[in-house]
Tab-separated table of C-alpha atoms in Angstrom:
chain	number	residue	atom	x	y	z
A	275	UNK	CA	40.256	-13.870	-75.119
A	276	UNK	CA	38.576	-11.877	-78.050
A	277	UNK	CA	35.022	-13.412	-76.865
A	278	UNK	CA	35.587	-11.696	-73.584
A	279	UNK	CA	35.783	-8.368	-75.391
A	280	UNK	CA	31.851	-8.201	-76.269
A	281	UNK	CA	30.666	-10.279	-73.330
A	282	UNK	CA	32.138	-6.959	-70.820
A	283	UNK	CA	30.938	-4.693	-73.213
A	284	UNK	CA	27.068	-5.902	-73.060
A	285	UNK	CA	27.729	-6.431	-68.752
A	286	UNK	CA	28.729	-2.104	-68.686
A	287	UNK	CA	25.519	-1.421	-70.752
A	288	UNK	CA	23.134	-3.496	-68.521
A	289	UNK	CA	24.788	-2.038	-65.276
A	290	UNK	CA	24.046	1.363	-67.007
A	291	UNK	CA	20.323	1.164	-68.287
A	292	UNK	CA	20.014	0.055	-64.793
A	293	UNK	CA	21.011	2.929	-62.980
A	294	UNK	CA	18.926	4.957	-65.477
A	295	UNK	CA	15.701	3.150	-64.517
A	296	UNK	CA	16.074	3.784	-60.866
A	297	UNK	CA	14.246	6.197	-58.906
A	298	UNK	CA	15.876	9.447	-58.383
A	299	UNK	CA	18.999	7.593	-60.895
A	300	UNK	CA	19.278	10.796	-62.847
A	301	UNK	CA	18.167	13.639	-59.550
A	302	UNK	CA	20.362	15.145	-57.649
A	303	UNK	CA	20.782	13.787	-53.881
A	304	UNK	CA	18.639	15.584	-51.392
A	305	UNK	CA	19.132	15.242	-47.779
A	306	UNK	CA	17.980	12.972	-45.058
A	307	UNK	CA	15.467	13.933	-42.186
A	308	UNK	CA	16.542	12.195	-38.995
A	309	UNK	CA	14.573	11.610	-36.087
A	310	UNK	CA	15.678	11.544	-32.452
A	311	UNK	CA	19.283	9.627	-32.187
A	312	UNK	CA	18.284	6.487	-30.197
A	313	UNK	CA	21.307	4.743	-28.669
A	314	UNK	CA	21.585	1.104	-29.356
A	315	UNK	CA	20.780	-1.068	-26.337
A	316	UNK	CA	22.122	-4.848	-25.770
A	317	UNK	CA	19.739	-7.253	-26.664
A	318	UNK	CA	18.721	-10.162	-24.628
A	319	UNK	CA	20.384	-12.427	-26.785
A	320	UNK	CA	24.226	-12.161	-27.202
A	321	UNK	CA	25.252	-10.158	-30.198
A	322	UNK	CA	21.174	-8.839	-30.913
A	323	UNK	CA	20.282	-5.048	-31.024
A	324	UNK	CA	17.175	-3.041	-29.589
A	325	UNK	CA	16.539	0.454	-30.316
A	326	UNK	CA	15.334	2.550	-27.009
A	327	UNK	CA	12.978	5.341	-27.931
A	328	UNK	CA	13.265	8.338	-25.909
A	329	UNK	CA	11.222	9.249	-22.708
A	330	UNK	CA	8.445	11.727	-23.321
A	331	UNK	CA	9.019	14.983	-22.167
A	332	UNK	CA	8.094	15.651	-18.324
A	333	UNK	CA	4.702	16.751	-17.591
A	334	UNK	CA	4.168	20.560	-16.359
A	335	UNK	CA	4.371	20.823	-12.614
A	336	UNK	CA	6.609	17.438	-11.518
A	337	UNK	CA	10.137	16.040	-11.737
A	338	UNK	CA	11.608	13.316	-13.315
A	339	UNK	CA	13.436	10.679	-10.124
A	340	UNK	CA	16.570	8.431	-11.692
A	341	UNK	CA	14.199	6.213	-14.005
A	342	UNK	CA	12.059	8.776	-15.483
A	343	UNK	CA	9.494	8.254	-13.032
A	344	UNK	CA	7.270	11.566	-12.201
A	345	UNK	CA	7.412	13.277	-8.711
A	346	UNK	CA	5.675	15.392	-6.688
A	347	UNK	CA	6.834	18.641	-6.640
A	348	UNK	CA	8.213	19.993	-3.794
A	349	UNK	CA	5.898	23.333	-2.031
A	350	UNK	CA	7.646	25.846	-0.352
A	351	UNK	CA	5.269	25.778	2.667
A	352	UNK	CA	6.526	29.463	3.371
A	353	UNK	CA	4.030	29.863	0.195
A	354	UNK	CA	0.965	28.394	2.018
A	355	UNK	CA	-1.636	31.148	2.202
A	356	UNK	CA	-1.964	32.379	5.832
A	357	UNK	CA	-4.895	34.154	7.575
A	358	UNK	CA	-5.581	35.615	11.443
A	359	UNK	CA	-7.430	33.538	13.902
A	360	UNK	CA	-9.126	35.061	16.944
A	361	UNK	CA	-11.072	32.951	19.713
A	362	UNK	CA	-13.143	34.088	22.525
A	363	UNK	CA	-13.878	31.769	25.458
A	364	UNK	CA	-17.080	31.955	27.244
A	365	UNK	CA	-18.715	30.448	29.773
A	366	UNK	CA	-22.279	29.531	30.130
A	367	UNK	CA	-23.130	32.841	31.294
A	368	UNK	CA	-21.587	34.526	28.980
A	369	UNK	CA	-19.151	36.123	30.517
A	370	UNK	CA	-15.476	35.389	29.170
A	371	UNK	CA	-13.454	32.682	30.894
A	372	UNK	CA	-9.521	34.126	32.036
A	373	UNK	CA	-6.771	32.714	29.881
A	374	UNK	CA	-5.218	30.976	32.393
A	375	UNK	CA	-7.866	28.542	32.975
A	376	UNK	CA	-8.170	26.987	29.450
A	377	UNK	CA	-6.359	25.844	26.873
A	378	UNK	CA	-7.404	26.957	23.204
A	379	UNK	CA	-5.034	24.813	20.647
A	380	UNK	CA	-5.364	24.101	16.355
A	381	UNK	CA	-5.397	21.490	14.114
A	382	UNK	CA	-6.463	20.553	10.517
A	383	UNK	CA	-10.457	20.334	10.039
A	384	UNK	CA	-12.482	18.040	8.251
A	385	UNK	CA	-11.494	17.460	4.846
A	386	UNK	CA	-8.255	19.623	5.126
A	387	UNK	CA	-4.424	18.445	4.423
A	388	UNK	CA	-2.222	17.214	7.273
A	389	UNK	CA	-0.051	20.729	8.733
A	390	UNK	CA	3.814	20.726	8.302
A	391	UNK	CA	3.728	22.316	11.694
A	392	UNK	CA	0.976	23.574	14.243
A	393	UNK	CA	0.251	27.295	14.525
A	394	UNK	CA	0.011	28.551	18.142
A	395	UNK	CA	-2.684	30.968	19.269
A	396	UNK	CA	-1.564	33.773	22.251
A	397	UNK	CA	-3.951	35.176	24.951
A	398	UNK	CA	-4.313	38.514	25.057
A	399	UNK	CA	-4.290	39.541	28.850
A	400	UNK	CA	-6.710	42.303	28.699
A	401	UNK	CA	-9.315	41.105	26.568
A	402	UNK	CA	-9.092	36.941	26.888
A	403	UNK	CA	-9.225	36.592	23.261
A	404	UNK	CA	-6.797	34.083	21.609
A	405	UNK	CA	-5.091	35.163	18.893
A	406	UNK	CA	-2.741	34.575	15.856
A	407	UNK	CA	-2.101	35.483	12.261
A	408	UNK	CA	-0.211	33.123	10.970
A	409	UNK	CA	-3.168	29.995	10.366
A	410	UNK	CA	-3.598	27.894	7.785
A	411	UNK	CA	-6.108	29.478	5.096
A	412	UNK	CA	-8.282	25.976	4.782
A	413	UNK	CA	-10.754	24.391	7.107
A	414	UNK	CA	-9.370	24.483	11.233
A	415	UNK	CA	-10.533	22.837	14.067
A	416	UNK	CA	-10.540	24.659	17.864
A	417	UNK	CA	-9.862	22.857	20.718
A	418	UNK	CA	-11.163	24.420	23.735
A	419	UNK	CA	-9.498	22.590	27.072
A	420	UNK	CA	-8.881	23.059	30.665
A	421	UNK	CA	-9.037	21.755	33.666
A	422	UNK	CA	-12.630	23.766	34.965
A	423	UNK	CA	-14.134	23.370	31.585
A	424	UNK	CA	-15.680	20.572	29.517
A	425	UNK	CA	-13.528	20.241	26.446
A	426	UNK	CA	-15.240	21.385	23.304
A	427	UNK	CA	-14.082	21.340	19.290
A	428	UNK	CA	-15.432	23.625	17.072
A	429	UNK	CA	-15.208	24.156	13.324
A	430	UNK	CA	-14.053	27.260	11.617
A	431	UNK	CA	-13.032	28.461	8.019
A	432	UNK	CA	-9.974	30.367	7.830
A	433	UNK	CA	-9.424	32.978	5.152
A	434	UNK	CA	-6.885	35.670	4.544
A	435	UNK	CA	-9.122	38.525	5.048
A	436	UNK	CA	-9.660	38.998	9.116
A	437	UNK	CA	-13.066	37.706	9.840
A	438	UNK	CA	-15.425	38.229	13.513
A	439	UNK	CA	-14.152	36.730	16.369
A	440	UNK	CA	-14.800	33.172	17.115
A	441	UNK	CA	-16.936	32.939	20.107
A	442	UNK	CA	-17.094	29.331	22.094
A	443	UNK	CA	-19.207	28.630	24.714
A	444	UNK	CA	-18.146	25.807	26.929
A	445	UNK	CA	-19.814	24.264	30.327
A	446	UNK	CA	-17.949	24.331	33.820
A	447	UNK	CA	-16.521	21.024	34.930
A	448	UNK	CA	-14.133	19.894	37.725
A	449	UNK	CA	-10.805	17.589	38.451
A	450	UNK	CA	-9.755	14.910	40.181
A	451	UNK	CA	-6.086	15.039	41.500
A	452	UNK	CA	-5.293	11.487	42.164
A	453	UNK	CA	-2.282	9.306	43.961
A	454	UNK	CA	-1.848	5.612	43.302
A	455	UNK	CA	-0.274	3.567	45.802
A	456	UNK	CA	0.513	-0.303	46.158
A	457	UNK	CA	-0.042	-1.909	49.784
A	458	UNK	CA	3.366	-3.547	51.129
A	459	UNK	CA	5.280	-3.831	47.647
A	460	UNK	CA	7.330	-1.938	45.693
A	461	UNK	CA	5.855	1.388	44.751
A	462	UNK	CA	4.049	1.806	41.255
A	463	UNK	CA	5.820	2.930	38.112
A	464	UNK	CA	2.369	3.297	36.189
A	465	UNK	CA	-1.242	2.680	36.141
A	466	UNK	CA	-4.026	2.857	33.873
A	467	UNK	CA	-6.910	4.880	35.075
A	468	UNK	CA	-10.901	4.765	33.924
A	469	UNK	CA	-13.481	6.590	35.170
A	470	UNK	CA	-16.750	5.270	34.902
A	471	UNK	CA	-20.299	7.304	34.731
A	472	UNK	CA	-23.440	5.985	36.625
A	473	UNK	CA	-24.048	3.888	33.566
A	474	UNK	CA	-20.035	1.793	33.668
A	475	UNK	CA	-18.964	3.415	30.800
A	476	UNK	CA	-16.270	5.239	30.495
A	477	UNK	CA	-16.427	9.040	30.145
A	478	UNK	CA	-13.773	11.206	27.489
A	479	UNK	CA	-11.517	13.303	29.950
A	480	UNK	CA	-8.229	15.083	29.842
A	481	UNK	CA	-5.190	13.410	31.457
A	482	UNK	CA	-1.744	14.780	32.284
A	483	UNK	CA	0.930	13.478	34.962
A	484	UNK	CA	2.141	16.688	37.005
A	485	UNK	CA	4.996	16.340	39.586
A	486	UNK	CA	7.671	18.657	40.754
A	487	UNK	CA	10.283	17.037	37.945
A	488	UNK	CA	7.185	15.741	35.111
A	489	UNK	CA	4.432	17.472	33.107
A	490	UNK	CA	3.103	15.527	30.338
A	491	UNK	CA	1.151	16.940	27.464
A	492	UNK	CA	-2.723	17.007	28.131
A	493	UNK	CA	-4.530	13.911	26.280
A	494	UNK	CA	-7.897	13.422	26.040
A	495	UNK	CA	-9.051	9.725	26.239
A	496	UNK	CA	-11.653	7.034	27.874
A	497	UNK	CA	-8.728	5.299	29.945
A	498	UNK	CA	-5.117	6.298	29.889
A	499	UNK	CA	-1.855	4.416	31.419
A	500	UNK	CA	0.646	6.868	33.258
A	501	UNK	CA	2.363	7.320	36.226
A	502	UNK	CA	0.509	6.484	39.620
A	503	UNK	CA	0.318	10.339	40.599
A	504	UNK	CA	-1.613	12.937	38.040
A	505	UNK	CA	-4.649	14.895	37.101
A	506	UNK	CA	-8.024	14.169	35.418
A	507	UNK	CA	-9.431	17.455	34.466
A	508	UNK	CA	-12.534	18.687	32.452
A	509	UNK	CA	-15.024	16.571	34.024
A	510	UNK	CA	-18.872	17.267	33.789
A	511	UNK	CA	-20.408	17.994	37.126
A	512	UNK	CA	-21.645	14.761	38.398
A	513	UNK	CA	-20.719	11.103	40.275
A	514	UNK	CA	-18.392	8.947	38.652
A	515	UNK	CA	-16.312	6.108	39.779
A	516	UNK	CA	-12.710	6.339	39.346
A	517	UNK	CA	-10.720	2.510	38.328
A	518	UNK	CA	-7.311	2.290	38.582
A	519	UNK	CA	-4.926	-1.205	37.584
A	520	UNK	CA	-1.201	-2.012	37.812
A	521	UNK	CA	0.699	-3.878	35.571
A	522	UNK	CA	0.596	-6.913	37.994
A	523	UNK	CA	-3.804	-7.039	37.893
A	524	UNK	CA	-4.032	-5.123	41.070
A	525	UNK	CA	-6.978	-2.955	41.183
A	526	UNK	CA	-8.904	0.064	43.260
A	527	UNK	CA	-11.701	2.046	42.670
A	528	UNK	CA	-13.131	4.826	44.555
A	529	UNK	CA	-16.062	6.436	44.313
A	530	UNK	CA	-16.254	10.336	43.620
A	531	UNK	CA	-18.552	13.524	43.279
A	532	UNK	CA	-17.408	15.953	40.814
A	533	UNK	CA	-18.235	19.495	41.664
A	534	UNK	CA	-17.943	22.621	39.019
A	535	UNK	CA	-14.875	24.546	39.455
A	536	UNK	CA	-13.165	22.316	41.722
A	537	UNK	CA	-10.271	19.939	41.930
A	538	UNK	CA	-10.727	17.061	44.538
A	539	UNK	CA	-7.657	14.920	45.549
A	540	UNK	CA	-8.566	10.809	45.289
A	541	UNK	CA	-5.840	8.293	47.361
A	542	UNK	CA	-6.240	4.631	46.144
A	543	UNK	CA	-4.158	2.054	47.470
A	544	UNK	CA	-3.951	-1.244	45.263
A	545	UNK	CA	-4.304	-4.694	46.289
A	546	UNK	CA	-4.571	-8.121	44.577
């Protein structure tokens, strides 16, 4: 029992020249810099750990979506920057061409962004000029259309400032007003229609089905399926032939003259 006396005594001056000869042993405690708290993650295998690290901050300008992922950022497109717009149709002699026989419309030019929703140009009665002031500051392209002119697109730069009027010259043209009929059957429910220059090929007109109870919106196009009664309109002066098919390979064609400034009605009657 009495050797146990000396042997503790030498154990509780090792423990103690020990503590001594640590680092800091004899300092008091300072405290601890933490980083971010990370929250401790399940681990693929059972009864592991795995630290997450936090997601950067997000980037000036988008969102974060459920994962952290950025996102656009959503544009007020009341914001856009708007401008005035002002178009003057003329004809080849210069003299201004009445509202009601063409059809000036908008849509994005070359190298500009898609448009959340079309602006609209109005005619002014007294003066024929097109107008609006709410267009898309950016690169525009005018549509000139109508069924006595050759449709035209021109090019333009919008700005916010008003700028001179845009002045577009198009040529005269004509219209065909046709009716599609099938011999001893059932009548038609459509048709596709081509008409055909000197050459066979086809030739880029407007199209548009117009009845007392339908009016389609005006398409331009080298051949076009609609109903067996309609219009082809903005036609360049000149003979063409006119090719119309059913659904069931029947077939007509007729051959027409085009004059300037007139609309000339074509009856084809389909047969196998």
């Amino acid at each position: 029992m009495r050797s146990l006396v000396p042997l503790l005594s030498i154990l509780v001056l090792a423990a103690a020249a020990v503590w001594l000869l640590l680092p800091g042993g004899d300092e008091e405690p300072t405290a601890l810099e933490l980083g971010p708290v990370v929250a401790p993650v399940a681990g693929p295998e059972s009864g592991s750990l795995e630290l997450t690290p936090p997601a950067p901050p997000p980037v000036p300008g988008t969102t974060r979506g459920p994962k952290g992922s950025p996102e656009p950022v959503i544009i007020d497109p009341r914001r856009l920057p708007l401008g005035p717009l002002e178009v003057l149709v003329l004809g080849p002699d210069d003299v201004p061409i009445p509202h009601a026989d063409v059809r000036v419309t908008l849509e994005p030019g070359t190298g500009a962004k898609a448009w959340h929703a079309t602006p609209l140009l109005r005619p002014d009665p007294d003066t024929n000029v097109w107008k609006g002031d709410d267009v898309f500051v950016g690169p525009v392209r005018v549509r000139v259309s109508g069924d006595t002119v050759v449709a035209k697109d021109v090019e333009t730069q919008v700005t916010v400032e008003a700028r001179e009027v845009l002045r577009v010259h198009v040529d005269r043209a004509g219209a065909l007003e046709y009716t599609a009929t099938r011999y001893g059957a059932e009548p038609l429910s459509e048709v596709t229609l081509t008409l055909l220059d000197g050459a066979g090929r086809p030739v880029l007109v407007g199209y548009q089905v117009r009845t007392e109870t339908v009016l389609t919106q005006p398409r331009q196009a080298r051949a076009m399926t609609q109903a067996p009664q309609g219009v082809l309109f903005g036609i360049p002066p000149g003979r063409y032939t006119l090719r119309v098919t059913s659904t069931a390979d029947e077939s007509a064609e007729a051959d027409v003259e085009v004059e300037a400034l007139k609309t000339l009605p074509v009856a084809l009657q389909l047969l196998r």
